[in-house]
mmCIF file of C-alpha atoms in Angstrom:
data_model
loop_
_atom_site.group_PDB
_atom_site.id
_atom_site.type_symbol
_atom_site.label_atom_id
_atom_site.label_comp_id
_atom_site.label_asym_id
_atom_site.label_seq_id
_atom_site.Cartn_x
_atom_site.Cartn_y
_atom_site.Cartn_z
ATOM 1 C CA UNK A 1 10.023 15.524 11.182
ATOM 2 C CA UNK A 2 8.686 14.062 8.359
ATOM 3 C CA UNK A 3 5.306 12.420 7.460
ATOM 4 C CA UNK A 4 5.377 8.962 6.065
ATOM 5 C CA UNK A 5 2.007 6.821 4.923
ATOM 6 C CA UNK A 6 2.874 3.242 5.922
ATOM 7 C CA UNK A 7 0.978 0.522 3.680
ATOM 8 C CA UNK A 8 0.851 -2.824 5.656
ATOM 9 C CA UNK A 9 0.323 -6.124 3.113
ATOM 10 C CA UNK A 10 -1.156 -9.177 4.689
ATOM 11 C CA UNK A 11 -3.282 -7.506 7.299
ATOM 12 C CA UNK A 12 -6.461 -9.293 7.916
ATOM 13 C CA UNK A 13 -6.118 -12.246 5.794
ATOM 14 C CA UNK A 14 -4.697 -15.548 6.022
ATOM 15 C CA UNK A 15 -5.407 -15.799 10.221
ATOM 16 C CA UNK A 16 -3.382 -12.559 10.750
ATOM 17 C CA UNK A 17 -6.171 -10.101 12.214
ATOM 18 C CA UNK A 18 -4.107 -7.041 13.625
ATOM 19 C CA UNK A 19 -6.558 -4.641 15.637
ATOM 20 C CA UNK A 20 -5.935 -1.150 14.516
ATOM 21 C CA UNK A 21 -5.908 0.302 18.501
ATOM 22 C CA UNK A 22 -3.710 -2.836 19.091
ATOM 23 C CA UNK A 23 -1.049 -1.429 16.332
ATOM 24 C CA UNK A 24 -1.132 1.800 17.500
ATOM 25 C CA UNK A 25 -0.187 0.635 20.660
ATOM 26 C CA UNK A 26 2.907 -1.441 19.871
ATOM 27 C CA UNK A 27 4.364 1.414 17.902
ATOM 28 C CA UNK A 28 4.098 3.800 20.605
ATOM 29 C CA UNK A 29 7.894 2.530 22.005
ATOM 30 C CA UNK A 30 9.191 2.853 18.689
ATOM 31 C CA UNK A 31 10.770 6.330 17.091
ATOM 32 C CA UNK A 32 7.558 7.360 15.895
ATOM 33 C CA UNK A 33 4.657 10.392 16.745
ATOM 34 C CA UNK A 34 1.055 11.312 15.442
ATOM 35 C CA UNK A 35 0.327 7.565 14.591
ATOM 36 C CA UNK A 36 -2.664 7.366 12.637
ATOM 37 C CA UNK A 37 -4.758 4.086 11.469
ATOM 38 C CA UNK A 38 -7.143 4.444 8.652
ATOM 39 C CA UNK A 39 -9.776 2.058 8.100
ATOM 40 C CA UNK A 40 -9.237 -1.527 8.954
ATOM 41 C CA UNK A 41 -7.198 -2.281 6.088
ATOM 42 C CA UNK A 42 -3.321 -1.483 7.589
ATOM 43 C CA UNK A 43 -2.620 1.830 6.530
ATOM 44 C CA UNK A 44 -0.814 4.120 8.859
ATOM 45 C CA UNK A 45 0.083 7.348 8.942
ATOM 46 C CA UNK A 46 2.943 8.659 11.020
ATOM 47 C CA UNK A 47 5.618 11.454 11.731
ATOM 48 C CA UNK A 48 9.545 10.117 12.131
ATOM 49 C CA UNK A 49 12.532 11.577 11.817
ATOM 50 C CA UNK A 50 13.808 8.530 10.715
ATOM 51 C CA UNK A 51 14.574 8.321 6.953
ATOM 52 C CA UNK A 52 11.668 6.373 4.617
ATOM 53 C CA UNK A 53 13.995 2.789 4.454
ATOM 54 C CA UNK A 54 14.739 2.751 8.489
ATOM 55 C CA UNK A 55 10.837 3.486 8.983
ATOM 56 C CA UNK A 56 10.113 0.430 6.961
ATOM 57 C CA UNK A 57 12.239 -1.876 9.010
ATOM 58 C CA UNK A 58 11.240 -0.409 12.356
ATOM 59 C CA UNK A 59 7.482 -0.671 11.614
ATOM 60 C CA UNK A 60 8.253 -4.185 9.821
ATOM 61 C CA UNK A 61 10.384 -5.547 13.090
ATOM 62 C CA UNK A 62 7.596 -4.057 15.562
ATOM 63 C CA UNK A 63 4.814 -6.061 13.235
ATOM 64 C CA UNK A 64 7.178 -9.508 13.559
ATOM 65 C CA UNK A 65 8.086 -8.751 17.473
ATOM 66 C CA UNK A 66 4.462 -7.745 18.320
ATOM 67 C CA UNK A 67 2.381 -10.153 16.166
ATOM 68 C CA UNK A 68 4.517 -12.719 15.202
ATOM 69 C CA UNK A 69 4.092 -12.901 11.433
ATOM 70 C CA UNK A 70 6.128 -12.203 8.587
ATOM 71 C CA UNK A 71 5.253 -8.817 8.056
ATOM 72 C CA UNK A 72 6.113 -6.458 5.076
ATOM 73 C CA UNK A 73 5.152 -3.047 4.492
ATOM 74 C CA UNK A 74 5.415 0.160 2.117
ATOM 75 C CA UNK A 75 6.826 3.223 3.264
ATOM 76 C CA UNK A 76 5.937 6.338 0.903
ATOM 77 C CA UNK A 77 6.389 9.819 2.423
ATOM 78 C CA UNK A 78 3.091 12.333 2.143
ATOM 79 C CA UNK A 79 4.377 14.137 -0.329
ATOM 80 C CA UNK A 80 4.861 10.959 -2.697
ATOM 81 C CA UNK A 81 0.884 9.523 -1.740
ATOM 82 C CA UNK A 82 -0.267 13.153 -2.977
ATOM 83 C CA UNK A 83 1.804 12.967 -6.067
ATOM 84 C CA UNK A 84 0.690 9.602 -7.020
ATOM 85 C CA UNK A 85 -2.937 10.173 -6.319
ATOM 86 C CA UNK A 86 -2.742 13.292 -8.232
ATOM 87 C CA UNK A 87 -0.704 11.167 -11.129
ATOM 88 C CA UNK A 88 -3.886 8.324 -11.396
ATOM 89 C CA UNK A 89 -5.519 8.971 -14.604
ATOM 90 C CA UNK A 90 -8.336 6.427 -13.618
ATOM 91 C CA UNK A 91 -11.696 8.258 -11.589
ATOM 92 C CA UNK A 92 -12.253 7.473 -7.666
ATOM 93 C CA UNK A 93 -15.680 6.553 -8.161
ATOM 94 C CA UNK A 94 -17.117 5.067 -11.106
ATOM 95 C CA UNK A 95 -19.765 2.807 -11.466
ATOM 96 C CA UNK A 96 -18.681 0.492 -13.937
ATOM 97 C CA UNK A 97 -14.967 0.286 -12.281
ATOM 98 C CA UNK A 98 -12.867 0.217 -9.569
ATOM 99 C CA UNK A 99 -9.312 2.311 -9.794
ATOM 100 C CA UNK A 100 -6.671 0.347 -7.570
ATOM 101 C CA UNK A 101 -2.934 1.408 -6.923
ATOM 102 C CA UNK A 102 -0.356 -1.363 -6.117
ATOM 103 C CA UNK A 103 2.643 0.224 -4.270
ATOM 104 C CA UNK A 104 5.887 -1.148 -4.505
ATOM 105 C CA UNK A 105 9.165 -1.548 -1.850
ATOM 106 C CA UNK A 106 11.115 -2.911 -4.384
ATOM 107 C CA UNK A 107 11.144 -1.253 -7.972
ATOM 108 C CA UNK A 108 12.496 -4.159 -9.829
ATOM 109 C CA UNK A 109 9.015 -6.159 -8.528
ATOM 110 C CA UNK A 110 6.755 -3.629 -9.554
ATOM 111 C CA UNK A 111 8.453 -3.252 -13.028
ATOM 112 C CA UNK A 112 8.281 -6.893 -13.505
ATOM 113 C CA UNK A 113 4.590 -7.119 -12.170
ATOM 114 C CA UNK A 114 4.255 -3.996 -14.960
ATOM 115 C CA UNK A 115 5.537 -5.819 -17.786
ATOM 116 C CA UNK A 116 3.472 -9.090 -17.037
ATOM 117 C CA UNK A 117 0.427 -7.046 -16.487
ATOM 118 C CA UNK A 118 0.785 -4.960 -20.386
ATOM 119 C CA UNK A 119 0.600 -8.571 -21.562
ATOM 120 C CA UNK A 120 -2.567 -10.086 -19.679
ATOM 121 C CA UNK A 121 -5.898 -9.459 -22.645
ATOM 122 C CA UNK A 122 -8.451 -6.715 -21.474
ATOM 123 C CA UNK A 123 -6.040 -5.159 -19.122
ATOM 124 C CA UNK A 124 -5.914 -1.118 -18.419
ATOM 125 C CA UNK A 125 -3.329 0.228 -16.692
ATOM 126 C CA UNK A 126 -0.350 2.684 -15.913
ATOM 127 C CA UNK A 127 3.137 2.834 -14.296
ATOM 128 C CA UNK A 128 2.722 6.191 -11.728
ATOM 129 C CA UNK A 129 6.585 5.711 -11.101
ATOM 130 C CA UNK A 130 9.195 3.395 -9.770
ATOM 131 C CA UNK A 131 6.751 2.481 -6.612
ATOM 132 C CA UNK A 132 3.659 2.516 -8.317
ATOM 133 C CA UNK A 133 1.262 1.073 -10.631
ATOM 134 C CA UNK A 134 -2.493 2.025 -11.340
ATOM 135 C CA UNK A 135 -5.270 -0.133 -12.756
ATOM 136 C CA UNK A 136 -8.847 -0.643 -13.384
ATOM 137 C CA UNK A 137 -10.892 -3.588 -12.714
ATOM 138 C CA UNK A 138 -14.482 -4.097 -12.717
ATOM 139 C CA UNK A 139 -17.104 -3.772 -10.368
ATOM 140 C CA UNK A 140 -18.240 -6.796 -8.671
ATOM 141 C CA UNK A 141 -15.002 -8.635 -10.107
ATOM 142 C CA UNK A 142 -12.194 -7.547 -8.738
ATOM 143 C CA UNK A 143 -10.233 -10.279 -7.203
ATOM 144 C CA UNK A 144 -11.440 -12.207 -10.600
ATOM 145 C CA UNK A 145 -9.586 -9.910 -12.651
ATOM 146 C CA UNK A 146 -6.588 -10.547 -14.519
ATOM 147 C CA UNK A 147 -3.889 -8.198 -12.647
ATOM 148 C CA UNK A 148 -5.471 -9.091 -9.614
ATOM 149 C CA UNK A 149 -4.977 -12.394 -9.891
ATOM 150 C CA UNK A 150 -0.955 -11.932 -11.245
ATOM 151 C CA UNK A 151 -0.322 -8.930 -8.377
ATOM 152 C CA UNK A 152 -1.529 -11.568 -5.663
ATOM 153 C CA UNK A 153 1.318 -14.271 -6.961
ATOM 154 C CA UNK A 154 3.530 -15.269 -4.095
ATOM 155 C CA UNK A 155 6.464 -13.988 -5.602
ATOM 156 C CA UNK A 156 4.760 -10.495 -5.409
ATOM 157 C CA UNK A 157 4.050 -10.854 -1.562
ATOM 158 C CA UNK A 158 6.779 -9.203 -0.142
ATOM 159 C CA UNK A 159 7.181 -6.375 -2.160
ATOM 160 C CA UNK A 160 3.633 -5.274 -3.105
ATOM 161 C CA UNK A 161 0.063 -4.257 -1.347
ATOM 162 C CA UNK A 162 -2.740 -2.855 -3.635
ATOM 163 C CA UNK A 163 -4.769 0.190 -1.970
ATOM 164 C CA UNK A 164 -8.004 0.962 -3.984
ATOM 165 C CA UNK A 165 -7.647 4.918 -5.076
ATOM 166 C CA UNK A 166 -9.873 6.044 -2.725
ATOM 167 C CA UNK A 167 -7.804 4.629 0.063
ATOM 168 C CA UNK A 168 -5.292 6.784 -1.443
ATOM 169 C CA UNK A 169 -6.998 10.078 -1.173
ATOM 170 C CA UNK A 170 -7.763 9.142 2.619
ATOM 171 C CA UNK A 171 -4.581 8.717 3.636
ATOM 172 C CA UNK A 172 -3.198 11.689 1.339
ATOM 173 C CA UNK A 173 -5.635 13.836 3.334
ATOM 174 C CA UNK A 174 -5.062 12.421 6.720
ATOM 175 C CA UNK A 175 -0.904 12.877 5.928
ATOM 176 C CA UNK A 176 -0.874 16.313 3.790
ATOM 177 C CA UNK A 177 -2.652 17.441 6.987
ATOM 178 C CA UNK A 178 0.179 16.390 10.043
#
């Protein structure tokens, strides 16, 4: 078995409001065990013997089948959250900033999203590897901020979901400990 941290994009916004206990329960058919829900905010942590790309579509086709939307997720296995938490140079708590992570499904995305970001004035922040990218923003403004406002680009929707880094050490704790 292996323990996987599943990062759901879309949840909660735009009319889609998935109920955590409601989740839970329309994965319990599918190849999964020791399904965990962490905060409101989609993120999942689970056990499968499924490899991390078949976990993606299952959880992605039980999201479409069971709430009808276009759903698209992140797959990273435990060990990868606790090496990419452990990579962010940026503090958990600060009181001037925020440290966010976008994760990545697709690579090419991310390194695109990368590149555009390095370019945007006033802009801090770090490639953690091919499925990750860390950045600041500040208190009070982050959905104003500049990589906020390029990560949230259409384009971006199906590949991407941005966790803030305490999120991260949550569900690194909750999926180091399965």
């Amino acid at each position: 078995m292996n323990s996987y941290a599943v990062f759901l994009r879309g949840v909660n916004v735009s009319g889609i409001n998935i109920k955590m206990a409601e989740l839970k329960e329309a994965l319990k058919p599918r190849p999964f065990s020791a399904v965990k829900t962490l905060l409101a905010s989609g993120n999942v942590v689970l056990s499968s013997e499924l490899a991390p790309a078949a976990v993606k579509a299952e959880f992605e086709a039980c999201l479409r089948e069971g709430f009808g939307y276009d759903a698209w997720v992140v797959v990273l296995t435990a060990d990868r959250v606790a090496e990419l938490v452990s990579a962010c140079p940026y503090p958990p708590d600060d009181a001037a900033t925020h440290s966010y992570v976008t994760l990545s499904s697709d690579p090419a995305a991310l390194s695109e999203l990368y590149d555009a970001g390095r370019q945007l004035e006033g802009v801090e922040l770090v490639r953690l590897g091919p499925e990750a990218v860390a950045w600041l923003a500040p208190v009070g403004g982050t959905l104003d901020s500049p990589f906020s406002k390029l990560s949230s680009k259409p384009k971006y929707k199906a590949s991407t979901t941005t966790r803030n880094l305490r999120t991260m050490i949550k569900v690194r704790d909750t999926a180091v400990g399965m």
